[in-house]
Structures are given as C-alpha cells and as structure tokens.
Amino acid sequence: MLAVLEYHLVNYRRTWRGSALSSLVLPLLTMLGFGVGVGSYVAGGVDGVSYLDWIVPGLIASTAMQTAIGESTWPVLSAFEWLKTYFAQAAAPLRVADILGGHLAFMLFRVLISAVAFLAIALAFGTLHSWWSPVALIVAMLVGLSVAAPTAAYAATISSDSYLAILLRFAVLPMSLFSGVFFPVESLPVVLRWIAYALPLWHGVDLSRDATLGLDPGWLGLVHAAYLIAWCAAGCWLAHRRYRRRLVI
Amino acid sequence: MASLIRARGLIKRFGDFTAVDGIDVDVRRGEAFGFLGPNGAGKSSTMRMIGCVSPPSGGVLEILGLDPVRDGPAIRAKLGVCPQLDNLDIELTVRENLTTYARFFGIARKVARRRADELLEFVQLTERADSKVEPLSGGMKRRLTIARALVNEPEIVLLDEPTTGLDPQARHLVWERLFRLKQQGVTLVLTTHYMDEAEQLCDRLVVMDGGRIAAEGSPRELIERYSTREVVELRFNAESQEPYASKLEGVGERLEVLPDRVLLYVADGDEAVAEVHRRSLSPASVLVRRSSLEDVFLRLTGRTLVE
C-alpha cells in the first residue's frame, strides 16, 4: 500500500507547484470575495459571528470535498479505462486493497494539503477563534474519505466520463449548495434539509464550524463523526468490491 | 523435471461463454512456450489465469508449485507480465516507470535505480531514461514494458502478443532481446498470432482454437505432423480455380483450392511441378516453398474468419 502511495506521490511531484498554488489562491479569493464583498451585505452576521468567520470553516470542509471529488473521479476512471495503470499494478504482487488503499491515501494527502492551505490563509485573516481550529483538518480528512471512497467506487463502475458529469451535477453541486456552507440549513425547506442531513458534507461543515469558532458540539458532534465514519466505511467496502470486480476477472 | 506451469482440464467461463475449455499445459523451466491461435481462441484468458489476475472456473492450475487463487501475490512476485496493450505511465519518465514499479515488489529504492539502469541498457533505452513516455515510439514503449516486466528478476515472463502493431525493425529488435533472455535461462510464455514469431522464439507451442488445444509440439514437429515438407502454390488464369482440383487429383498428399490459387501439399515440390506439366496443365505462376507453421495453423484453425 505504501509503495502505491509512493507511486502517486512521484506522479504528483510533476504537478505539485501548480496544484499547491491553486490551493492557496482559492482561499485567498474566497476571503476577498465573501469577506469583503458578500460579507458587507450580511450586515448582522450569522449566529452572532461575522459572515466571513461563519463561512470559512464551512468552506474548509467544502474544499476538502471538492479536492476529494477531483481526485476520485477522472484519475480513477483513467486508471481503469485510459491509462490502465491499475491493471499494471494488479500484475505486481499487490492486493486489490493495496491498490485502492494507496490511491485513497494519496487522495487524503491532497485533501490535507488544501485544508492546511485554507486554514493558514484563514489564520492570516484572523477568522479562526479557537485553539480547537486544527481539528478542522481531521474533519476535512473525514469529509475527504467519506466522499472519495464512494466516488471511486462509482468511477470504477462506469466506462465513460459523461457519467462523471451526472455525478457532479446531481450529487456534488446540490451537496455544495445545501450543506450549510453558505447559509444555515435551517433556512432550507424541510425536504432539502433532509438531503443535507443525509449527505456527508453538512456533518463535516457543522463539526468544522464548531472547531474554528470554539463552540461545544455536544452529543451532536459524536453523531456527526459517527455518520462520517459510516460513510467512509461503506464507501471503502463498496470501492473494494467494485475494484475487485474490475481487476480480478 | 517438475513443470513451472501445470494446467489440467483448465476452464475459464464468463457467464455462459466458455473462453477456455479444459486445456492441459506443461511449461518447463528455461523453455519458450507459445500459445498460438486466432483472436478469441482463449489465449489471453489463459495468460490472465497464469498471471493470477483471473481465477480459473474449473480444473487445476499450478504455477511454481503454488495455487494462483490462494498464493496470488507470492506467485506474481516471481512473474514478469508484458500485457497486450501497454499500460505504462505516460506522465512519468522512462526511468521512473521502472523504479516506481520495482517498489510494488518491495525492492529497495537504491536497488531499483541500479536495476532500472541495467534494464534500460538491456532494452537500448538508456538515452531516453529521463524523457517522458508519451512521445516514445511504439517499439520503444514495448521495449520499456518488457524492461518493466523484468524489474523483479522474474522466473517466468508472460508476453501477450509482444510484437503486435510494431514495424519490422522494432519486431526484430524485440525478438532479439527475448532470445537473449531465453539464453539467460528465463522461462518465456507468449501468445501470438504471428507464425514467424512462434517459429523464431518458441521451443514448444500449442495451437488453440475455440478454447481448446488443437495441437501441441515443437514448430518442427507440428509441421511434420500436420503438413508436408513442401507446398506448391499454383495460380491459373481462370475465373475460378475450382475446375483444376480434379485435374490435380493425386499429385500431392493434400490439395486446397483458394479463390486465387491452388495449394498442393507435397513431399517434393519440384517432382510435383513436373507432374503438373506432365498433365499438360500450364499455371500462370508456380511457387515452391517449404511448409511453414502458417500452413499448420490454417489447417488446424481453418481459413474462415470467425469473429
């Protein structure tokens, strides 16, 4: 599994500068756009904190989700369909779990980098209000795995990338919009609210917000964490099944 | 001596379709063993089972004395696999393709680097070591894939159609490298539908058709058993070659009428040509040649294209 992670890291070495830069630019633009722009319209803030402070932890979780989706869609499809690199790995003495686990570990590494970058920028803008803020990184990793694993399972099932567009439009986009990143889920109609509760992101957003604002999550925090872990476990189980079906036939 | 690969009644099914239908195979240490057959004969399915990425549906399969289902990783550690379609990493450099792959076998980084350099020398890619894979020619990519298959110093190298799609120069270079490997005592198992490739490389081969083994032996044995020493190809200036069949009755051991020519399978080609002239037949062209594996192949698997 480590050898597979190492392989992905060697591959990443070629493009890391560009991707590291973009993981800094995105939060910077966010600070300016939402903090200065949108923030000035939301004069009263949300739940007693300024809009920027309120939105930053949600965006960290949301960025983790986006990075995880990016790494578990086209790269996985390509490794099966276009470059067929998974099949080369399967011919070596690796198990399906090594091939999948090594790739997921790399995806989490990418999630961690983008979350760290976001947190650092947030710190520079003075939007972090608690020593608990680094916990947002752990939350980001949980969110990352909870979407990367099932998405990798999905990408292992399809044969063309038009199915990825469907995933982005009907799962990722609604999840980004309705998971309490930009406004509290309580302002959604009940039906949409339940969609937010069902998908993993809202749970991460809520935990992340508690971490950077220093709020006590109480028993709900445990529920969030347990729910995210359940998504991770189910996703890994499903991905392993799908990978196995493709690699061992 | 014990076989490195031993199959008895080996079967592979995909749903209702039986790709491999009960084959017996023994591959001995140090030999080059070939699976010949038309597309869809079951060659690649057999290779995938030997490569331990495809569990058999029935029968017995032992590789290096181990069970491919239970001991897959242990067997794969001693195999080198050169797949039909290159699955190199086009984003990585030529050398990185070898070093990262070596790591999958638990080979130390330092050893991997040294071995990569040796192998690049062996497949004549040293000058391209630091270039990316994408711009390489088909022959170079194929040689790199072969080098990658050797990175763990395998006991058996599996080559699925190693020269399909390569130009003649590139094919000859690949053959020459594979021949060198064989001389070094590496066991080669390859599939091909090129008869010249099989004659060049294989000590022993099986001809597969419809998932079964149609014949087995060395190229020479197969030619002796299934063909004659020589073949006379006659071309008549006529709408159809068919009427000449009866006139050529008995000239050779066997006769085959093709749309454009008639083939006579004979022991002595010149004697047969003389007989043709004695029967006052005057073909527009006459070619006497030695029997090849291709004649065996076409006799066993038929000329009709099955797709």
Coordinates of C-alpha atoms in Angstrom, one line a residue, chain B residues 4-304:
Chain B
L4 CA 6.8 -24.4 -13.7
I5 CA 3.3 -24.1 -15.0
R6 CA 0.9 -27.1 -14.9
A7 CA -2.7 -27.0 -16.0
R8 CA -5.1 -29.9 -16.1
G9 CA -8.6 -29.5 -17.5
L10 CA -8.3 -25.8 -17.0
I11 CA -11.5 -23.9 -17.6
K12 CA -12.5 -20.2 -17.8
R13 CA -16.1 -19.2 -18.2
F14 CA -17.5 -15.7 -18.4
G15 CA -21.2 -16.2 -17.8
D16 CA -22.5 -18.6 -20.5
F17 CA -19.4 -18.1 -22.6
T18 CA -16.6 -20.6 -22.2
A19 CA -13.3 -18.9 -23.1
V20 CA -11.0 -21.7 -22.1
D21 CA -12.5 -25.2 -22.3
G22 CA -10.4 -27.8 -20.4
I23 CA -6.8 -27.4 -21.5
D24 CA -3.7 -29.3 -20.3
V25 CA -0.4 -27.5 -20.4
D26 CA 3.0 -28.1 -19.0
V27 CA 5.7 -25.4 -19.2
R28 CA 9.2 -26.5 -18.2
R29 CA 12.0 -24.3 -16.8
G30 CA 14.0 -22.4 -19.3
E31 CA 11.9 -23.0 -22.3
A32 CA 10.0 -20.6 -24.5
F33 CA 6.4 -21.8 -24.7
G34 CA 3.9 -20.3 -27.1
F35 CA 0.1 -20.1 -27.3
L36 CA -0.9 -19.7 -30.9
G37 CA -4.4 -19.2 -32.1
P38 CA -6.8 -16.8 -33.9
N39 CA -8.4 -14.0 -32.0
G40 CA -10.9 -15.3 -29.4
A41 CA -9.2 -18.7 -29.1
G42 CA -8.7 -18.3 -25.4
K43 CA -5.0 -17.3 -25.4
S44 CA -5.3 -14.1 -23.4
S45 CA -7.8 -15.6 -20.9
T46 CA -5.2 -18.4 -20.3
M47 CA -2.5 -15.9 -19.8
R48 CA -4.6 -13.9 -17.3
M49 CA -5.2 -17.0 -15.3
I50 CA -1.4 -17.8 -15.3
G51 CA -0.8 -14.1 -14.4
C52 CA -3.0 -14.7 -11.3
V53 CA -5.4 -11.9 -12.1
S54 CA -8.2 -14.2 -13.2
P55 CA -9.3 -17.1 -11.1
P56 CA -10.0 -20.4 -13.0
S57 CA -13.6 -21.5 -13.3
G58 CA -12.5 -25.1 -13.1
G59 CA -9.7 -27.6 -13.4
V60 CA -6.2 -27.5 -11.9
L61 CA -3.7 -24.8 -12.3
E62 CA -0.3 -24.7 -10.5
I63 CA 2.4 -22.1 -11.0
L64 CA 5.8 -22.6 -9.5
G65 CA 4.1 -25.3 -7.4
L66 CA 1.6 -22.8 -5.9
D67 CA -2.1 -22.2 -6.2
P68 CA -2.9 -19.0 -8.1
V69 CA -6.1 -18.3 -6.1
R70 CA -4.6 -18.7 -2.7
D71 CA -1.0 -17.6 -3.3
G72 CA -1.6 -14.9 -6.0
P73 CA 0.7 -12.2 -4.6
A74 CA 3.5 -14.8 -3.9
I75 CA 3.3 -16.1 -7.5
R76 CA 3.1 -12.6 -9.0
A77 CA 6.2 -11.6 -7.1
K78 CA 8.1 -14.1 -9.4
L79 CA 6.3 -13.3 -12.7
G80 CA 7.0 -10.6 -15.2
V81 CA 4.0 -9.5 -17.2
C82 CA 4.1 -7.7 -20.6
P83 CA 0.4 -7.1 -21.4
Q84 CA -1.1 -6.9 -24.9
L85 CA -1.7 -3.2 -24.5
D86 CA 1.0 -1.0 -23.0
N87 CA -0.1 0.3 -19.6
L88 CA 2.9 2.4 -18.9
D89 CA 2.6 5.7 -17.0
I90 CA 2.8 8.3 -19.7
E91 CA 3.3 11.1 -17.2
L92 CA 6.4 9.6 -15.7
T93 CA 9.8 9.4 -17.2
V94 CA 11.2 6.2 -18.7
R95 CA 13.3 5.5 -15.6
E96 CA 10.6 6.4 -13.1
N97 CA 8.3 3.9 -14.8
L98 CA 10.8 1.2 -13.8
T99 CA 11.7 2.5 -10.3
T100 CA 8.1 3.0 -9.1
Y101 CA 7.1 -0.4 -10.5
A102 CA 10.0 -2.0 -8.7
R103 CA 8.7 -0.6 -5.4
F104 CA 5.5 -2.6 -5.9
F105 CA 7.7 -5.7 -5.5
G106 CA 9.3 -4.3 -2.3
I107 CA 12.6 -3.7 -4.0
A108 CA 14.7 -1.1 -2.2
R109 CA 15.0 2.3 -3.9
K110 CA 18.7 2.1 -4.4
V111 CA 18.5 -1.4 -5.9
A112 CA 15.5 -0.3 -8.1
R113 CA 17.6 2.6 -9.5
R114 CA 20.5 0.3 -10.3
R115 CA 18.3 -2.3 -11.9
A116 CA 16.4 0.3 -13.9
D117 CA 19.7 1.5 -15.4
E118 CA 20.8 -2.1 -16.3
L119 CA 17.4 -2.8 -17.8
L120 CA 17.4 0.4 -19.9
E121 CA 20.8 -0.7 -21.2
F122 CA 19.4 -4.1 -22.0
V123 CA 16.4 -2.7 -24.0
Q124 CA 18.5 0.1 -25.5
L125 CA 16.7 3.0 -24.0
T126 CA 19.5 4.4 -21.9
E127 CA 19.5 7.7 -23.9
R128 CA 15.8 8.2 -23.2
A129 CA 16.0 7.4 -19.5
D130 CA 14.9 10.9 -18.4
S131 CA 12.4 11.6 -21.2
K132 CA 8.7 11.2 -20.7
V133 CA 7.0 8.1 -22.0
E134 CA 4.3 9.7 -24.1
P135 CA 6.5 10.8 -27.1
L136 CA 8.2 7.4 -27.4
S137 CA 7.6 5.3 -30.5
G138 CA 5.5 2.1 -30.3
G139 CA 8.6 -0.1 -30.4
M140 CA 10.3 1.9 -27.6
K141 CA 7.2 1.7 -25.4
R142 CA 7.0 -2.0 -26.0
R143 CA 10.7 -2.4 -25.0
L144 CA 10.1 -0.4 -21.9
T145 CA 7.1 -2.6 -21.0
I146 CA 9.4 -5.6 -21.4
A147 CA 12.0 -3.9 -19.2
R148 CA 9.3 -3.2 -16.6
A149 CA 8.3 -6.9 -16.7
L150 CA 12.0 -7.8 -15.8
V151 CA 12.4 -5.4 -12.9
N152 CA 11.8 -8.1 -10.3
E153 CA 14.1 -10.6 -12.0
P154 CA 11.2 -12.9 -12.7
E155 CA 11.4 -16.7 -13.1
I156 CA 8.7 -16.6 -15.7
V157 CA 7.9 -13.8 -18.2
L158 CA 4.4 -13.7 -19.7
L159 CA 4.2 -11.9 -23.0
D160 CA 0.8 -11.3 -24.6
E161 CA 1.3 -10.6 -28.3
P162 CA 4.7 -8.9 -27.7
T163 CA 5.1 -7.6 -31.2
T164 CA 1.6 -6.8 -32.4
G165 CA 1.5 -3.4 -34.1
L166 CA 5.2 -2.9 -34.3
D167 CA 7.1 -2.2 -37.5
P168 CA 9.6 -4.9 -38.8
Q169 CA 12.7 -3.3 -37.3
A170 CA 11.1 -2.9 -33.9
R171 CA 9.8 -6.5 -34.1
H172 CA 13.3 -7.9 -34.8
L173 CA 14.8 -5.9 -32.0
V174 CA 12.2 -7.2 -29.6
W175 CA 12.7 -10.8 -30.8
E176 CA 16.5 -10.4 -30.4
R177 CA 16.1 -9.2 -26.8
L178 CA 13.7 -12.0 -26.0
F179 CA 16.1 -14.5 -27.4
R180 CA 18.8 -13.1 -25.2
L181 CA 16.5 -13.6 -22.2
K182 CA 15.9 -17.2 -23.2
Q183 CA 19.6 -17.7 -23.4
Q184 CA 19.9 -16.4 -19.8
G185 CA 17.6 -19.2 -18.7
V186 CA 14.4 -17.1 -18.3
T187 CA 11.2 -19.1 -19.0
L188 CA 9.1 -17.3 -21.6
V189 CA 5.4 -17.8 -22.1
L190 CA 4.0 -15.9 -25.0
T191 CA 0.9 -15.7 -27.1
T192 CA 0.9 -14.7 -30.7
H193 CA -0.9 -15.0 -33.9
Y194 CA 2.2 -14.4 -35.9
M195 CA 3.7 -17.7 -37.2
D196 CA 7.1 -16.2 -37.9
E197 CA 7.2 -15.0 -34.2
A198 CA 6.3 -18.5 -33.0
E199 CA 8.9 -20.1 -35.3
Q200 CA 11.6 -17.6 -34.2
L201 CA 11.0 -17.9 -30.4
C202 CA 9.2 -20.9 -29.3
D203 CA 10.7 -24.2 -28.3
R204 CA 7.3 -25.7 -27.9
L205 CA 3.8 -24.4 -28.6
V206 CA 0.2 -25.2 -28.5
V207 CA -2.3 -24.2 -31.1
M208 CA -5.6 -23.1 -29.5
D209 CA -8.9 -22.8 -31.2
G210 CA -12.3 -22.2 -29.6
G211 CA -10.9 -22.5 -26.1
R212 CA -9.3 -26.0 -26.7
I213 CA -5.9 -27.1 -27.7
A214 CA -5.9 -28.3 -31.3
A215 CA -2.2 -29.4 -31.4
E216 CA 1.0 -29.4 -29.3
G217 CA 4.7 -29.8 -30.1
S218 CA 7.8 -28.0 -31.3
P219 CA 7.3 -26.0 -34.5
R220 CA 9.2 -28.7 -36.5
E221 CA 7.1 -31.5 -35.0
L222 CA 3.9 -29.7 -35.8
I223 CA 4.9 -29.0 -39.4
E224 CA 5.9 -32.7 -39.8
R225 CA 2.7 -33.9 -38.3
Y226 CA 0.1 -31.6 -39.8
S227 CA 1.7 -30.5 -43.1
T228 CA 4.1 -31.9 -45.7
R229 CA 7.7 -30.9 -46.3
E230 CA 6.9 -28.6 -49.2
V231 CA 4.0 -26.6 -50.6
V232 CA 3.4 -25.8 -54.3
E233 CA 1.3 -22.8 -55.0
L234 CA -0.3 -22.7 -58.4
R235 CA -2.1 -19.8 -60.0
F236 CA -4.3 -20.4 -63.1
N237 CA -5.5 -17.7 -65.4
A238 CA -9.2 -18.5 -65.0
E239 CA -12.4 -17.2 -63.4
S240 CA -12.3 -20.0 -60.9
Q241 CA -9.5 -22.2 -59.7
E242 CA -12.1 -24.9 -58.8
P243 CA -12.1 -26.9 -62.1
Y244 CA -8.4 -27.6 -61.6
A245 CA -8.9 -29.5 -58.4
S246 CA -10.0 -32.7 -60.2
K247 CA -7.2 -32.4 -62.8
L248 CA -4.6 -32.2 -59.9
E249 CA -6.0 -35.2 -58.1
G250 CA -3.3 -37.3 -56.6
V251 CA -0.4 -35.0 -57.3
G252 CA 0.2 -34.3 -53.6
E253 CA -0.9 -35.7 -50.3
R254 CA -3.4 -33.0 -49.9
L255 CA -4.9 -30.2 -52.1
E256 CA -6.5 -27.0 -51.2
V257 CA -8.4 -24.6 -53.5
L258 CA -8.3 -20.9 -52.6
P259 CA -10.1 -18.2 -54.5
D260 CA -6.9 -17.1 -56.2
R261 CA -4.7 -20.2 -56.2
V262 CA -4.4 -23.9 -55.6
L263 CA -2.1 -25.3 -52.9
L264 CA -0.5 -28.7 -53.2
Y265 CA 0.9 -30.3 -50.1
V266 CA 3.8 -32.5 -51.2
A267 CA 7.0 -34.1 -50.1
D268 CA 9.0 -33.0 -53.1
G269 CA 7.9 -29.7 -54.8
D270 CA 10.0 -30.0 -58.0
E271 CA 8.7 -33.5 -58.6
A272 CA 5.1 -32.3 -58.1
V273 CA 5.6 -29.4 -60.6
A274 CA 7.0 -31.8 -63.2
E275 CA 3.8 -34.0 -62.7
V276 CA 1.6 -30.9 -63.2
H277 CA 3.4 -30.2 -66.5
R278 CA 3.1 -33.9 -67.5
R279 CA -0.7 -33.5 -67.1
S280 CA -0.4 -30.6 -69.7
L281 CA -1.6 -28.0 -67.2
S282 CA 0.0 -24.6 -67.5
P283 CA -0.4 -22.5 -64.5
A284 CA 0.3 -18.8 -64.8
S285 CA 2.6 -18.9 -61.9
V286 CA 4.3 -21.6 -59.8
L287 CA 5.9 -21.2 -56.4
V288 CA 7.6 -24.0 -54.5
R289 CA 8.2 -23.3 -50.8
R290 CA 8.9 -25.1 -47.6
S291 CA 5.9 -25.8 -45.3
S292 CA 5.6 -23.3 -42.5
L293 CA 3.8 -23.1 -39.2
E294 CA 1.2 -20.9 -41.0
D295 CA 0.2 -24.0 -43.1
V296 CA -0.3 -25.9 -39.9
F297 CA -2.1 -23.1 -38.3
L298 CA -4.6 -22.7 -41.2
R299 CA -5.1 -26.4 -41.4
L300 CA -5.9 -26.6 -37.7
T301 CA -7.9 -23.5 -37.2
G302 CA -9.4 -23.1 -40.7
R303 CA -9.4 -20.3 -43.2
T304 CA -12.8 -19.0 -42.4

